[in-house]
CSV table of C-alpha atoms in Angstrom, one decimal:
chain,number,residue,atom,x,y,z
F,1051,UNK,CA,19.3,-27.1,-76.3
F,1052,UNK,CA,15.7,-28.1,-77.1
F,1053,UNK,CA,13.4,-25.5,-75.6
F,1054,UNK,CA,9.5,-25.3,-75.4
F,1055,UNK,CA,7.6,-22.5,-74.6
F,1056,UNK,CA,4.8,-23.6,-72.3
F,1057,UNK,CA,1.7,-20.7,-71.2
F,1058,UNK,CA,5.1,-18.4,-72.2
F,1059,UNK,CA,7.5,-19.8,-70.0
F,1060,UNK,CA,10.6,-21.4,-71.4
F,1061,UNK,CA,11.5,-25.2,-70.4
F,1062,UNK,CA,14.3,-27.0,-71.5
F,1063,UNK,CA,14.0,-30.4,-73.1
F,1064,UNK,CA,17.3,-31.8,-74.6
F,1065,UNK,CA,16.8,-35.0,-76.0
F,1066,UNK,CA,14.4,-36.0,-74.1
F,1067,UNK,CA,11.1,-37.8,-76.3
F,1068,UNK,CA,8.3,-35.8,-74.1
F,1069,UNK,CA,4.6,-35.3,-74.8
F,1070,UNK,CA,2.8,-32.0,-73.6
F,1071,UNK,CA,1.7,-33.1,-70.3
F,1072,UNK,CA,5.5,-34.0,-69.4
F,1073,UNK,CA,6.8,-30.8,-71.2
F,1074,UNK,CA,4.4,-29.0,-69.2
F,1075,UNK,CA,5.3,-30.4,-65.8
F,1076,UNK,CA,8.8,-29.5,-65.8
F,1077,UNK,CA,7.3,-26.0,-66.4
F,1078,UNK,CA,5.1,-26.5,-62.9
F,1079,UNK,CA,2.5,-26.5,-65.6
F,1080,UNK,CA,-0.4,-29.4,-64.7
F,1081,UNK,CA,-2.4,-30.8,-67.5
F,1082,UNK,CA,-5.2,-32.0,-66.3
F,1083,UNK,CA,-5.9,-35.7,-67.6
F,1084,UNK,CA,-7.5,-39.4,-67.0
F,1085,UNK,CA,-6.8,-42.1,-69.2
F,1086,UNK,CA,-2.8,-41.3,-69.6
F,1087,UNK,CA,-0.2,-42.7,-67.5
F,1088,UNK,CA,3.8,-43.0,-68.4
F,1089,UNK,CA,3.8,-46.5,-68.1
F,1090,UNK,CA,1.1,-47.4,-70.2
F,1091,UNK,CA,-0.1,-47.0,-73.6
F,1092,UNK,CA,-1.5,-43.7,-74.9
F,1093,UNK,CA,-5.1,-44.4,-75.9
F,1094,UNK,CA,-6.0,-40.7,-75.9
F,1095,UNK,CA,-9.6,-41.3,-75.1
F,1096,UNK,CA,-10.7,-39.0,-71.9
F,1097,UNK,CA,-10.1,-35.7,-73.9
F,1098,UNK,CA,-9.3,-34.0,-70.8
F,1099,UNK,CA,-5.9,-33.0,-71.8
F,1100,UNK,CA,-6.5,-31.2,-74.4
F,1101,UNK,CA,-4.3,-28.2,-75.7
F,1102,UNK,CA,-3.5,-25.2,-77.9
F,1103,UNK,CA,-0.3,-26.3,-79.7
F,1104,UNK,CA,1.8,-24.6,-81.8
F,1105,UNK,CA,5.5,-24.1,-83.5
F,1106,UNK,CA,7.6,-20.9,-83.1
F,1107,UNK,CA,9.2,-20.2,-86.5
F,1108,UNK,CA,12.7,-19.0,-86.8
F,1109,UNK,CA,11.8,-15.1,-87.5
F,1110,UNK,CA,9.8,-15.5,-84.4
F,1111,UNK,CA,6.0,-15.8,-84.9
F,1112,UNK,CA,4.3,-18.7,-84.0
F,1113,UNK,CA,1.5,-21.0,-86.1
F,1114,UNK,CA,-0.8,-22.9,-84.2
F,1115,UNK,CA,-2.5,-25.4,-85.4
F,1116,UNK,CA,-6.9,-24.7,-85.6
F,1117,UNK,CA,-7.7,-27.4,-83.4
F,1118,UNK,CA,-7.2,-28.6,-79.9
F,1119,UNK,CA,-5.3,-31.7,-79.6
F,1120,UNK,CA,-4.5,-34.4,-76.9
F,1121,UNK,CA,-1.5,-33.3,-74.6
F,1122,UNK,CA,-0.9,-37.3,-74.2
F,1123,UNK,CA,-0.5,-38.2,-78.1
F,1124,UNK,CA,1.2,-35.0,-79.2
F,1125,UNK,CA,5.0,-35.0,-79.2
F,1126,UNK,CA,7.0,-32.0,-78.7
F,1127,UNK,CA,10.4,-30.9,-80.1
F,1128,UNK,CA,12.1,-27.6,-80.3
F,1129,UNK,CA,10.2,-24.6,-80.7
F,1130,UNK,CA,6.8,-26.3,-79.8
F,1131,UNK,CA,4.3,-23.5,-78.4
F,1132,UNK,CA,1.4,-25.1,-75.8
F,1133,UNK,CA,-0.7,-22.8,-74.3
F,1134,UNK,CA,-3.1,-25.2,-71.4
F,1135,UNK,CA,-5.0,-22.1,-69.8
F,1136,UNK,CA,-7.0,-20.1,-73.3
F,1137,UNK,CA,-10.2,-19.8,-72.8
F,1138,UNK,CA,-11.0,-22.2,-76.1
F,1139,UNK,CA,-8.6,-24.8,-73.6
F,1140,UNK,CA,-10.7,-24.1,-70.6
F,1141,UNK,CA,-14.0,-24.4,-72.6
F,1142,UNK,CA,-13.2,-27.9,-73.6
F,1143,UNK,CA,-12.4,-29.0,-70.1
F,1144,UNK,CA,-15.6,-27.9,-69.0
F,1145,UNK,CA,-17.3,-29.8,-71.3
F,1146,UNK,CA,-14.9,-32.8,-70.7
F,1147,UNK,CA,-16.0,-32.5,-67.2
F,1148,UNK,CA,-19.7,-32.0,-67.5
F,1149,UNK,CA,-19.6,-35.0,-69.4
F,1150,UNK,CA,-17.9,-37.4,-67.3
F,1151,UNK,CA,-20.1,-36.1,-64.5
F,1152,UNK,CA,-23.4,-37.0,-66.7
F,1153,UNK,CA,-24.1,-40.5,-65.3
F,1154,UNK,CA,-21.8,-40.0,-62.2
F,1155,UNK,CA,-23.3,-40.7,-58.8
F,1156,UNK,CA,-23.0,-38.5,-56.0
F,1157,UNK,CA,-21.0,-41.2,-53.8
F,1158,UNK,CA,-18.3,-38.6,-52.5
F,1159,UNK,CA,-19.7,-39.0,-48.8
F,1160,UNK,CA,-19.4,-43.1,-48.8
F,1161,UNK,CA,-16.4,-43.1,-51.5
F,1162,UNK,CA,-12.8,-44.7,-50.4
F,1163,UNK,CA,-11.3,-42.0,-53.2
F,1164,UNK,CA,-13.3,-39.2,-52.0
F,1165,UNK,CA,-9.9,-36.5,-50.7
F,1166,UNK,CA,-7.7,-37.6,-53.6
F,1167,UNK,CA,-10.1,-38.2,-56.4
F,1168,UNK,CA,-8.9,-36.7,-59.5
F,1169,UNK,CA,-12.6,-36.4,-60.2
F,1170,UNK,CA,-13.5,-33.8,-57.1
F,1171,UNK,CA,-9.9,-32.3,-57.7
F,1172,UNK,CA,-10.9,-31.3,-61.2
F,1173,UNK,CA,-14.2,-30.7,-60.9
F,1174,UNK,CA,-13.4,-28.2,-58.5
F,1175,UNK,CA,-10.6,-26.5,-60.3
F,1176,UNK,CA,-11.4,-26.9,-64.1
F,1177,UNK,CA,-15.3,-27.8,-64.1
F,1178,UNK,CA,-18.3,-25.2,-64.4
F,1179,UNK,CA,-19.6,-25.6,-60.5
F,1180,UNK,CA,-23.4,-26.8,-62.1
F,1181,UNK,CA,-25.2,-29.2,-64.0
F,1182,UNK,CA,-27.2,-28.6,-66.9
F,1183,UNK,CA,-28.4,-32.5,-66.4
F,1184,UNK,CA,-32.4,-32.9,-66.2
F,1185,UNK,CA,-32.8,-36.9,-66.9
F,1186,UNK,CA,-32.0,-39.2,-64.8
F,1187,UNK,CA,-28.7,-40.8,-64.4
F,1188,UNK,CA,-28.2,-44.3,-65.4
F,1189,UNK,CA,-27.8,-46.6,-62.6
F,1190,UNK,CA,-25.6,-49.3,-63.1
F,1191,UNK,CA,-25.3,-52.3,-60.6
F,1192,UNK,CA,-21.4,-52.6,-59.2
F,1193,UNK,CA,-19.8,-55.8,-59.8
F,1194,UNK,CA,-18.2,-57.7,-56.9
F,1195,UNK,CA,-17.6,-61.1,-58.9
F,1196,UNK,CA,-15.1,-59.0,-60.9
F,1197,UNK,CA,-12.0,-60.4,-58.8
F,1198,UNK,CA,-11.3,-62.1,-55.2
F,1199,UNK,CA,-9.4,-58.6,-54.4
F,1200,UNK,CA,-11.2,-56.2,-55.9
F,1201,UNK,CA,-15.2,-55.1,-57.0
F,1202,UNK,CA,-16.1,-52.5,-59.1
F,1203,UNK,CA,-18.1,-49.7,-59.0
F,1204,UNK,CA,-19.8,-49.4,-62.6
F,1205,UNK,CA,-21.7,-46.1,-62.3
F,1206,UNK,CA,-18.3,-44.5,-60.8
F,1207,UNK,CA,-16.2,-45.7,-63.8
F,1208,UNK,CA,-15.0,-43.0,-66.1
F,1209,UNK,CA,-13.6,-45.3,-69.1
F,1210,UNK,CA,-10.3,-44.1,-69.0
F,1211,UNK,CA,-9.1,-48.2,-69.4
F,1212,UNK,CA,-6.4,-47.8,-67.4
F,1213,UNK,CA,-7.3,-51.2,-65.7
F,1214,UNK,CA,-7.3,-52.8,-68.7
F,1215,UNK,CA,-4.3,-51.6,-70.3
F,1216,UNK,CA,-2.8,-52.7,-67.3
F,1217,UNK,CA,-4.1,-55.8,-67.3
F,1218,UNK,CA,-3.0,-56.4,-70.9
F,1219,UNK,CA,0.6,-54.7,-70.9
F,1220,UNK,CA,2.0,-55.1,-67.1
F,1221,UNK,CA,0.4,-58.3,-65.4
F,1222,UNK,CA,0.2,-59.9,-69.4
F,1223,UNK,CA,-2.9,-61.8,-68.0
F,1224,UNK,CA,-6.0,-59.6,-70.0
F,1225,UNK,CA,-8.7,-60.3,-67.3
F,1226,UNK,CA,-10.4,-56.9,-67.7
F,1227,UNK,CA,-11.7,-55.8,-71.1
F,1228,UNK,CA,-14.7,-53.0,-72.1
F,1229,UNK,CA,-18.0,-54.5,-73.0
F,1230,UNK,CA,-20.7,-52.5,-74.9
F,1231,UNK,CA,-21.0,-49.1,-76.4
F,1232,UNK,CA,-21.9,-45.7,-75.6
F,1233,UNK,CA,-23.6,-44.9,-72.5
F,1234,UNK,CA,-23.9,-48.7,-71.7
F,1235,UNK,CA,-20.0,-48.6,-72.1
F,1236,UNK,CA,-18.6,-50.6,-68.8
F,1237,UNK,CA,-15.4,-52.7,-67.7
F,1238,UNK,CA,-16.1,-56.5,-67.2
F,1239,UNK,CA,-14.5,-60.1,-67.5
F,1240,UNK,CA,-14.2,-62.5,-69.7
F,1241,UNK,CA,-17.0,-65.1,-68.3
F,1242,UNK,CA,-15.5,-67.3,-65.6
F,1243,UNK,CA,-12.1,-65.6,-65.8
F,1244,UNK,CA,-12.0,-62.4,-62.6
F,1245,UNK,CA,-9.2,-60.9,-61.7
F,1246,UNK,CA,-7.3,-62.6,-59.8
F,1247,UNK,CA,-3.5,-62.4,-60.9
F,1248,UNK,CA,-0.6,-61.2,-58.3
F,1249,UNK,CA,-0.8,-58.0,-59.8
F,1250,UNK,CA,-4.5,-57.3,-59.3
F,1251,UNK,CA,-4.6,-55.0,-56.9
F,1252,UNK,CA,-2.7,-52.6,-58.4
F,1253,UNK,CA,-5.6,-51.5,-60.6
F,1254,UNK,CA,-6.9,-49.9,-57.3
F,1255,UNK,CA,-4.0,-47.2,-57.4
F,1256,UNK,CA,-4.3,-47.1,-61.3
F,1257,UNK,CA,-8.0,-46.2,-61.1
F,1258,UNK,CA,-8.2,-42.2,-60.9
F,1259,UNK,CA,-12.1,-42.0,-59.4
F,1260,UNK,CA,-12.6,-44.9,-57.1
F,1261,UNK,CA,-14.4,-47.3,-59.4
F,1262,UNK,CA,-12.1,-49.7,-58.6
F,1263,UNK,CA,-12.1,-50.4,-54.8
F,1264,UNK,CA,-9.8,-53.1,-52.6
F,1265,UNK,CA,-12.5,-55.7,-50.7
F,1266,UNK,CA,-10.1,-55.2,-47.5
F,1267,UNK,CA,-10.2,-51.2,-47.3
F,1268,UNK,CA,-13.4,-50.5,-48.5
F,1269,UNK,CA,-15.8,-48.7,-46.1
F,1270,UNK,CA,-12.6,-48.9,-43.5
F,1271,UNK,CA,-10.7,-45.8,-43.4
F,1272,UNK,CA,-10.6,-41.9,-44.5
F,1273,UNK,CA,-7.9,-40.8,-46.8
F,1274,UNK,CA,-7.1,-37.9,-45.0
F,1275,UNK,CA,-6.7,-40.4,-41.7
F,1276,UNK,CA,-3.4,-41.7,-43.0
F,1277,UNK,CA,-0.2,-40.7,-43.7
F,1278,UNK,CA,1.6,-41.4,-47.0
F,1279,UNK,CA,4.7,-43.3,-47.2
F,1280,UNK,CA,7.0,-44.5,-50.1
């Protein structure tokens, strides 16, 4: 039987094709992360899942590889050693952190997501508790002509893409797509195409920090006023 050896607990894996951050949660393990999702595509881009990873030899000592590496995009396989909790792991997700929180406004008060944003969640549990930020953060203007369901939040967004992978792999219809580069990096529509497919509002749920809002809920209700159901 396949076995991994996650923070030095034993999990089994049989066959099963798993990455770290699946490995790691059938250890109870959680790997923090953004941009990955099981049903879509790995894109590897938030860098918040990064982990020490490793193979245990068959006389027993272990050789890890130098560098940290994506828990999404890194397969494991018998004998695979990931360690989430170093302090070379935690370091990075500091840094992750303090960067995504660069431009990010301080919405949490007014914010539909605010009690189940994976933002505040690991800000709070993986993040440094300050800012070394002195500028001033870019303001970008939110975008309510981005679908007849939805508006968008720019300044919130975190680029993970998960709207638009979704767009382009689930609903097929490829309304959403990332325009510019670097800090002017934002999500957008094609010109006279919004998002507007049966589908649409399911990039709502997909979207981890609330940059994606439904037109009907917003402003309407407190998260920790209802009750979840399946």
């Amino acid at each position: 039987m396949a076995t991994v050896l996650v923070n030095n607990k034993p999990v089994e894996i049989g066959s099963d094709r798993l990455n770290c951050i699946q490995a790691a949660d059938r250890a109870g393990v959680e790997i923090p992360h953004y941009c990955w999702h099981p049903d879509l595509s790995v894109v590897a881009s938030c860098r918040m899942c990064l982990v020490e990873v490793g193979d245990k030899k068959p006389d027993g000592t272990v050789a890890m590889q130098p560098k940290l590496v994506p828990g999404c995009q890194t397969p494991v396989k018998d004998g695979t050693v990931i360690i989430s909790d170093s302090p070379k792991v935690k370091a990075a997700q500091q840094a992750t952190l303090e960067y995504l929180l660069l431009n990010h406004p301080l919405d949490c008060p007014v914010c539909d997501q605010a009690g189940e944003c994976g933002l505040q969640d690991y800000s709070f549990e993986y993040g440094r508790g300050y800012s070394r930020l002195q500028e001033p953060k870019n303001i970008k203007p939110d975008k309510d002509y981005i679908g007849d369901q939805i508006t968008l939040f720019t300044d919130r967004c975190i680029m993970c893409t998960r709207c638009v992978r979704f767009t382009r792999e689930v609903s097929g219809t490829a309304e959403l797509q990332v325009s510019s580069r670097g800090s002017h990096e934002e999500i957008d529509i094609f010109p006279g195409e919004p998002c507007n497919n049966k589908l649409a509002g399911n990039v709502v749920n997909l979207c981890p920090v609330g940059a994606l809002c439904s037109k009907d809920f917003l402003y309407e209700q407190r998260v920790w006023w209802l009750k979840s159901k399946k």
